Amino acid sequence: MSSSDCIFCKIASKDLPSELVYEDKHVVAFSDTTPQAPKHVLVIPREHVESIMELSDKELAAHILVDVIPHIATNLGLAEKGFRVVTNVGEQGGQTVKHLHFHILGGRDMQWPPG
Ligand code: 5GP
Ligand code: ZN
């Protein structure tokens, strides 16, 4: 899928609306429209990257994992009790949108193993 067909590229550029939770020069985060937990936020790079298999920018990877996700989780009030971070990859991984995204899920007890 090219980036012009990509709904998450359109959300990042604000051509599609979203409930924005966080944004900076490199990253956008917004509420999932079909939340799987009381708090369910998607964190995406502005740049179209299909999945972590195509993620070559280590600074971007570190920014998302070290800076952005802990910051959002703290703002959502999830830091104390904990939360889950998931990135689905490819068909068997259950990835339905082919633009890299990290789910932040929290506000309830999580189960393991995941479905
Ligand atoms: P995946 O299944 O690829 O790991 O996750 C895709 C997620 O994107 C799903 O949780 C789905 O609910 C969410 N999603 C799909 N389309 C939209 C949309 O247009 N806006 C928002 N905010 N979330 C979406
Ligand atoms: Zn995209």
Short mmCIF file of N, CA and C and ligand atoms in Angstrom, two decimals:
data_model
loop_
_atom_site.label_atom_id
_atom_site.label_comp_id
_atom_site.label_asym_id
_atom_site.label_seq_id
_atom_site.Cartn_x
_atom_site.Cartn_y
_atom_site.Cartn_z
N MET A 1 0.86 -1.20 0.00
CA MET A 1 0.00 0.00 0.00
C MET A 1 0.89 1.25 0.00
N SER A 2 0.59 2.16 -0.87
CA SER A 2 1.37 3.40 -0.90
C SER A 2 0.86 4.33 0.19
N SER A 3 1.69 5.30 0.53
CA SER A 3 1.29 6.17 1.62
C SER A 3 0.06 7.01 1.28
N SER A 4 -0.17 7.26 -0.02
CA SER A 4 -1.36 8.06 -0.40
C SER A 4 -2.66 7.30 -0.13
N ASP A 5 -2.59 5.96 -0.02
CA ASP A 5 -3.79 5.18 0.29
C ASP A 5 -3.90 4.89 1.79
N CYS A 6 -2.98 5.39 2.58
CA CYS A 6 -2.84 4.90 3.96
C CYS A 6 -3.63 5.79 4.93
N ILE A 7 -4.54 5.17 5.67
CA ILE A 7 -5.37 5.98 6.57
C ILE A 7 -4.55 6.61 7.69
N PHE A 8 -3.51 5.93 8.14
CA PHE A 8 -2.72 6.51 9.23
C PHE A 8 -1.85 7.68 8.73
N CYS A 9 -1.40 7.62 7.47
CA CYS A 9 -0.73 8.80 6.89
C CYS A 9 -1.70 9.97 6.85
N LYS A 10 -2.95 9.68 6.52
CA LYS A 10 -3.95 10.76 6.44
C LYS A 10 -4.29 11.30 7.83
N ILE A 11 -4.29 10.44 8.82
CA ILE A 11 -4.50 10.92 10.20
C ILE A 11 -3.30 11.79 10.62
N ALA A 12 -2.09 11.34 10.28
CA ALA A 12 -0.88 12.11 10.65
C ALA A 12 -0.88 13.49 10.00
N SER A 13 -1.36 13.57 8.77
CA SER A 13 -1.38 14.86 8.06
C SER A 13 -2.65 15.66 8.33
N LYS A 14 -3.53 15.07 9.15
CA LYS A 14 -4.82 15.68 9.53
C LYS A 14 -5.80 15.78 8.35
N ASP A 15 -5.57 15.00 7.31
CA ASP A 15 -6.57 14.89 6.24
C ASP A 15 -7.74 14.03 6.68
N LEU A 16 -7.50 13.20 7.68
CA LEU A 16 -8.60 12.47 8.35
C LEU A 16 -8.61 12.89 9.82
N PRO A 17 -9.80 13.01 10.42
CA PRO A 17 -9.85 13.43 11.82
C PRO A 17 -9.44 12.30 12.77
N SER A 18 -8.97 12.68 13.92
CA SER A 18 -8.71 11.70 14.98
C SER A 18 -8.77 12.43 16.31
N GLU A 19 -8.89 11.64 17.35
CA GLU A 19 -8.83 12.20 18.70
C GLU A 19 -7.37 12.20 19.12
N LEU A 20 -6.71 13.33 18.87
CA LEU A 20 -5.26 13.41 19.06
C LEU A 20 -4.90 13.40 20.55
N VAL A 21 -3.90 12.61 20.88
CA VAL A 21 -3.44 12.51 22.27
C VAL A 21 -2.07 13.17 22.43
N TYR A 22 -1.28 13.11 21.38
CA TYR A 22 0.09 13.63 21.44
C TYR A 22 0.59 13.83 20.01
N GLU A 23 1.39 14.84 19.79
CA GLU A 23 2.09 14.96 18.50
C GLU A 23 3.38 15.73 18.69
N ASP A 24 4.35 15.38 17.86
CA ASP A 24 5.58 16.16 17.76
C ASP A 24 6.04 16.07 16.31
N LYS A 25 7.27 16.47 16.06
CA LYS A 25 7.77 16.54 14.68
C LYS A 25 7.76 15.16 13.99
N HIS A 26 7.96 14.12 14.78
CA HIS A 26 8.17 12.79 14.19
C HIS A 26 7.04 11.81 14.43
N VAL A 27 6.20 12.08 15.42
CA VAL A 27 5.27 11.08 15.94
C VAL A 27 3.90 11.70 16.19
N VAL A 28 2.86 10.89 15.97
CA VAL A 28 1.49 11.28 16.30
C VAL A 28 0.87 10.15 17.12
N ALA A 29 0.04 10.51 18.09
CA ALA A 29 -0.68 9.49 18.85
C ALA A 29 -2.14 9.90 18.96
N PHE A 30 -3.03 8.92 18.83
CA PHE A 30 -4.47 9.22 18.81
C PHE A 30 -5.23 8.02 19.38
N SER A 31 -6.45 8.27 19.80
CA SER A 31 -7.28 7.21 20.38
C SER A 31 -7.72 6.24 19.29
N ASP A 32 -7.73 4.96 19.64
CA ASP A 32 -8.23 3.93 18.72
C ASP A 32 -9.76 4.05 18.64
N THR A 33 -10.31 3.94 17.43
CA THR A 33 -11.76 4.06 17.25
C THR A 33 -12.51 2.84 17.77
N THR A 34 -11.81 1.73 17.93
CA THR A 34 -12.44 0.51 18.47
C THR A 34 -11.63 0.08 19.69
N PRO A 35 -11.78 0.80 20.79
CA PRO A 35 -10.90 0.55 21.94
C PRO A 35 -11.08 -0.85 22.54
N GLN A 36 -9.95 -1.48 22.82
CA GLN A 36 -9.94 -2.81 23.42
C GLN A 36 -9.68 -2.76 24.93
N ALA A 37 -9.61 -1.57 25.45
CA ALA A 37 -9.37 -1.36 26.88
C ALA A 37 -9.87 0.05 27.19
N PRO A 38 -10.08 0.38 28.47
CA PRO A 38 -10.54 1.73 28.81
C PRO A 38 -9.65 2.83 28.22
N LYS A 39 -8.35 2.57 28.18
CA LYS A 39 -7.42 3.49 27.50
C LYS A 39 -6.78 2.71 26.35
N HIS A 40 -6.93 3.22 25.15
CA HIS A 40 -6.36 2.54 23.97
C HIS A 40 -5.91 3.61 22.97
N VAL A 41 -4.61 3.78 22.91
CA VAL A 41 -4.01 4.83 22.08
C VAL A 41 -3.05 4.18 21.09
N LEU A 42 -3.02 4.74 19.87
CA LEU A 42 -2.09 4.27 18.84
C LEU A 42 -1.01 5.32 18.64
N VAL A 43 0.24 4.88 18.63
CA VAL A 43 1.38 5.76 18.42
C VAL A 43 1.99 5.41 17.07
N ILE A 44 2.10 6.41 16.19
CA ILE A 44 2.62 6.15 14.85
C ILE A 44 3.72 7.16 14.50
N PRO A 45 4.67 6.73 13.65
CA PRO A 45 5.59 7.72 13.07
C PRO A 45 4.85 8.50 11.99
N ARG A 46 5.16 9.78 11.83
CA ARG A 46 4.56 10.56 10.73
C ARG A 46 4.94 9.95 9.38
N GLU A 47 6.18 9.50 9.30
CA GLU A 47 6.68 8.88 8.06
C GLU A 47 6.00 7.52 7.86
N HIS A 48 5.66 7.21 6.61
CA HIS A 48 5.05 5.90 6.34
C HIS A 48 6.10 4.80 6.41
N VAL A 49 5.99 3.96 7.44
CA VAL A 49 6.82 2.77 7.62
C VAL A 49 5.83 1.65 7.83
N GLU A 50 5.98 0.53 7.12
CA GLU A 50 4.92 -0.48 7.17
C GLU A 50 4.82 -1.18 8.53
N SER A 51 5.95 -1.58 9.05
CA SER A 51 5.94 -2.29 10.34
C SER A 51 7.34 -2.19 10.93
N ILE A 52 7.56 -2.82 12.08
CA ILE A 52 8.92 -2.80 12.64
C ILE A 52 9.92 -3.49 11.71
N MET A 53 9.43 -4.34 10.80
CA MET A 53 10.35 -5.00 9.86
C MET A 53 10.99 -4.00 8.89
N GLU A 54 10.35 -2.88 8.70
CA GLU A 54 10.90 -1.85 7.80
C GLU A 54 11.44 -0.65 8.58
N LEU A 55 11.40 -0.74 9.90
CA LEU A 55 11.84 0.39 10.74
C LEU A 55 13.37 0.37 10.85
N SER A 56 14.02 1.26 10.11
CA SER A 56 15.49 1.28 10.11
C SER A 56 16.05 2.48 10.87
N ASP A 57 15.19 3.44 11.17
CA ASP A 57 15.63 4.68 11.82
C ASP A 57 15.70 4.45 13.34
N LYS A 58 16.92 4.23 13.83
CA LYS A 58 17.08 3.89 15.25
C LYS A 58 16.72 5.05 16.17
N GLU A 59 16.99 6.26 15.70
CA GLU A 59 16.61 7.42 16.52
C GLU A 59 15.11 7.51 16.68
N LEU A 60 14.41 7.24 15.58
CA LEU A 60 12.94 7.25 15.63
C LEU A 60 12.43 6.14 16.55
N ALA A 61 13.01 4.95 16.42
CA ALA A 61 12.60 3.82 17.27
C ALA A 61 12.81 4.16 18.75
N ALA A 62 13.96 4.73 19.04
CA ALA A 62 14.27 5.09 20.43
C ALA A 62 13.35 6.20 20.90
N HIS A 63 13.08 7.16 20.04
CA HIS A 63 12.19 8.27 20.42
C HIS A 63 10.81 7.72 20.81
N ILE A 64 10.29 6.82 19.99
CA ILE A 64 8.97 6.26 20.28
C ILE A 64 8.99 5.48 21.60
N LEU A 65 9.99 4.62 21.74
CA LEU A 65 10.00 3.72 22.91
C LEU A 65 10.49 4.39 24.19
N VAL A 66 11.46 5.26 24.06
CA VAL A 66 12.08 5.84 25.26
C VAL A 66 11.37 7.11 25.70
N ASP A 67 10.96 7.93 24.72
CA ASP A 67 10.38 9.23 25.05
C ASP A 67 8.85 9.21 25.02
N VAL A 68 8.30 8.81 23.88
CA VAL A 68 6.89 9.07 23.62
C VAL A 68 5.97 8.13 24.40
N ILE A 69 6.20 6.85 24.32
CA ILE A 69 5.27 5.90 24.96
C ILE A 69 5.24 6.10 26.48
N PRO A 70 6.38 6.19 27.17
CA PRO A 70 6.31 6.45 28.62
C PRO A 70 5.62 7.78 28.95
N HIS A 71 5.85 8.78 28.12
CA HIS A 71 5.23 10.10 28.35
C HIS A 71 3.70 9.98 28.25
N ILE A 72 3.23 9.34 27.18
CA ILE A 72 1.78 9.20 27.00
C ILE A 72 1.18 8.34 28.12
N ALA A 73 1.85 7.23 28.42
CA ALA A 73 1.32 6.34 29.47
C ALA A 73 1.22 7.08 30.80
N THR A 74 2.19 7.90 31.09
CA THR A 74 2.14 8.70 32.32
C THR A 74 0.97 9.67 32.28
N ASN A 75 0.82 10.36 31.14
CA ASN A 75 -0.29 11.32 31.00
C ASN A 75 -1.65 10.65 31.09
N LEU A 76 -1.73 9.41 30.63
CA LEU A 76 -2.99 8.68 30.69
C LEU A 76 -3.26 8.11 32.08
N GLY A 77 -2.30 8.26 32.97
CA GLY A 77 -2.45 7.75 34.34
C GLY A 77 -2.20 6.26 34.45
N LEU A 78 -1.38 5.72 33.53
CA LEU A 78 -1.18 4.27 33.48
C LEU A 78 0.16 3.83 34.10
N ALA A 79 0.99 4.80 34.46
CA ALA A 79 2.35 4.45 34.87
C ALA A 79 2.38 3.60 36.14
N GLU A 80 1.49 3.90 37.08
CA GLU A 80 1.57 3.21 38.37
C GLU A 80 1.09 1.76 38.28
N LYS A 81 -0.08 1.56 37.68
CA LYS A 81 -0.65 0.21 37.65
C LYS A 81 -0.15 -0.63 36.49
N GLY A 82 0.39 0.00 35.47
CA GLY A 82 0.92 -0.73 34.34
C GLY A 82 -0.01 -0.72 33.14
N PHE A 83 0.51 -1.21 32.05
CA PHE A 83 -0.21 -1.15 30.78
C PHE A 83 0.48 -2.11 29.82
N ARG A 84 -0.04 -2.19 28.61
CA ARG A 84 0.56 -3.07 27.60
C ARG A 84 0.89 -2.27 26.36
N VAL A 85 2.02 -2.59 25.74
CA VAL A 85 2.42 -2.01 24.45
C VAL A 85 2.50 -3.16 23.45
N VAL A 86 1.81 -3.02 22.33
CA VAL A 86 1.75 -4.08 21.31
C VAL A 86 1.99 -3.48 19.95
N THR A 87 2.80 -4.15 19.13
CA THR A 87 2.82 -3.81 17.72
C THR A 87 2.62 -5.10 16.92
N ASN A 88 1.54 -5.17 16.18
CA ASN A 88 1.24 -6.34 15.37
C ASN A 88 1.99 -6.23 14.05
N VAL A 89 2.50 -7.35 13.57
CA VAL A 89 3.32 -7.37 12.35
C VAL A 89 2.77 -8.41 11.38
N GLY A 90 2.33 -7.94 10.23
CA GLY A 90 1.95 -8.86 9.15
C GLY A 90 0.67 -9.63 9.42
N GLU A 91 0.40 -10.55 8.51
CA GLU A 91 -0.89 -11.25 8.49
C GLU A 91 -1.11 -12.08 9.77
N GLN A 92 -0.15 -12.95 10.08
CA GLN A 92 -0.36 -13.79 11.26
C GLN A 92 -0.23 -13.00 12.55
N GLY A 93 0.45 -11.88 12.48
CA GLY A 93 0.54 -11.02 13.66
C GLY A 93 -0.71 -10.22 13.91
N GLY A 94 -1.64 -10.26 12.94
CA GLY A 94 -2.90 -9.55 13.13
C GLY A 94 -2.85 -8.07 12.77
N GLN A 95 -1.89 -7.70 11.92
CA GLN A 95 -1.78 -6.28 11.53
C GLN A 95 -2.81 -5.98 10.43
N THR A 96 -3.72 -5.08 10.73
CA THR A 96 -4.77 -4.73 9.75
C THR A 96 -4.47 -3.40 9.05
N VAL A 97 -3.72 -2.52 9.67
CA VAL A 97 -3.33 -1.25 9.04
C VAL A 97 -1.83 -1.30 8.81
N LYS A 98 -1.43 -1.15 7.54
CA LYS A 98 -0.03 -1.37 7.16
C LYS A 98 0.80 -0.09 7.29
N HIS A 99 0.63 0.55 8.42
CA HIS A 99 1.47 1.68 8.82
C HIS A 99 1.83 1.41 10.27
N LEU A 100 3.12 1.33 10.53
CA LEU A 100 3.60 0.97 11.87
C LEU A 100 2.84 1.72 12.96
N HIS A 101 2.36 0.95 13.94
CA HIS A 101 1.70 1.59 15.09
C HIS A 101 1.94 0.74 16.32
N PHE A 102 2.08 1.45 17.42
CA PHE A 102 2.21 0.80 18.73
C PHE A 102 0.91 1.06 19.48
N HIS A 103 0.25 -0.01 19.89
CA HIS A 103 -0.94 0.12 20.73
C HIS A 103 -0.47 0.34 22.17
N ILE A 104 -1.04 1.32 22.84
CA ILE A 104 -0.91 1.44 24.29
C ILE A 104 -2.27 1.10 24.87
N LEU A 105 -2.31 0.04 25.66
CA LEU A 105 -3.58 -0.45 26.22
C LEU A 105 -3.49 -0.44 27.74
N GLY A 106 -4.50 0.11 28.40
CA GLY A 106 -4.46 0.12 29.84
C GLY A 106 -5.81 0.42 30.46
N GLY A 107 -5.83 0.39 31.79
CA GLY A 107 -7.05 0.68 32.50
C GLY A 107 -7.83 -0.56 32.89
N ARG A 108 -7.30 -1.71 32.59
CA ARG A 108 -7.90 -2.97 33.04
C ARG A 108 -6.79 -4.02 33.15
N ASP A 109 -7.08 -5.15 33.81
CA ASP A 109 -6.11 -6.24 33.87
C ASP A 109 -6.00 -6.89 32.49
N MET A 110 -4.80 -7.12 32.04
CA MET A 110 -4.57 -7.77 30.76
C MET A 110 -4.44 -9.28 30.95
N GLN A 111 -4.79 -10.00 29.92
CA GLN A 111 -4.67 -11.46 29.96
C GLN A 111 -3.41 -11.91 29.23
N TRP A 112 -2.92 -13.09 29.61
CA TRP A 112 -1.81 -13.71 28.88
C TRP A 112 -2.03 -15.21 28.85
N PRO A 113 -1.88 -15.92 27.73
CA PRO A 113 -1.40 -15.40 26.46
C PRO A 113 -2.46 -14.59 25.74
N PRO A 114 -2.01 -13.68 24.86
CA PRO A 114 -2.96 -12.89 24.07
C PRO A 114 -3.61 -13.78 23.02
N GLY A 115 -4.73 -13.35 22.47
CA GLY A 115 -5.44 -14.16 21.48
C GLY A 115 -4.73 -14.20 20.16
P1 5GP B 1 -3.80 -3.52 13.97
O1 5GP B 1 -4.94 -4.50 13.90
O2 5GP B 1 -3.27 -3.20 12.58
O3 5GP B 1 -2.71 -3.87 14.92
O4 5GP B 1 -4.42 -2.20 14.56
C1 5GP B 1 -5.12 -1.27 13.82
C2 5GP B 1 -5.94 -0.47 14.78
O5 5GP B 1 -6.35 0.71 14.13
C3 5GP B 1 -7.20 -1.18 15.27
O6 5GP B 1 -7.16 -1.26 16.67
C4 5GP B 1 -8.32 -0.30 14.75
O7 5GP B 1 -9.41 -0.20 15.66
C5 5GP B 1 -7.64 1.03 14.54
N1 5GP B 1 -8.19 1.85 13.49
C6 5GP B 1 -8.50 1.45 12.23
N2 5GP B 1 -8.94 2.49 11.50
C7 5GP B 1 -8.88 3.58 12.31
C8 5GP B 1 -9.19 4.95 12.11
O8 5GP B 1 -9.60 5.41 11.04
N3 5GP B 1 -9.00 5.79 13.18
C9 5GP B 1 -8.54 5.33 14.37
N4 5GP B 1 -8.38 6.23 15.34
N5 5GP B 1 -8.23 4.04 14.59
C10 5GP B 1 -8.40 3.17 13.57
ZN ZN B 2 1.04 5.43 6.15
#
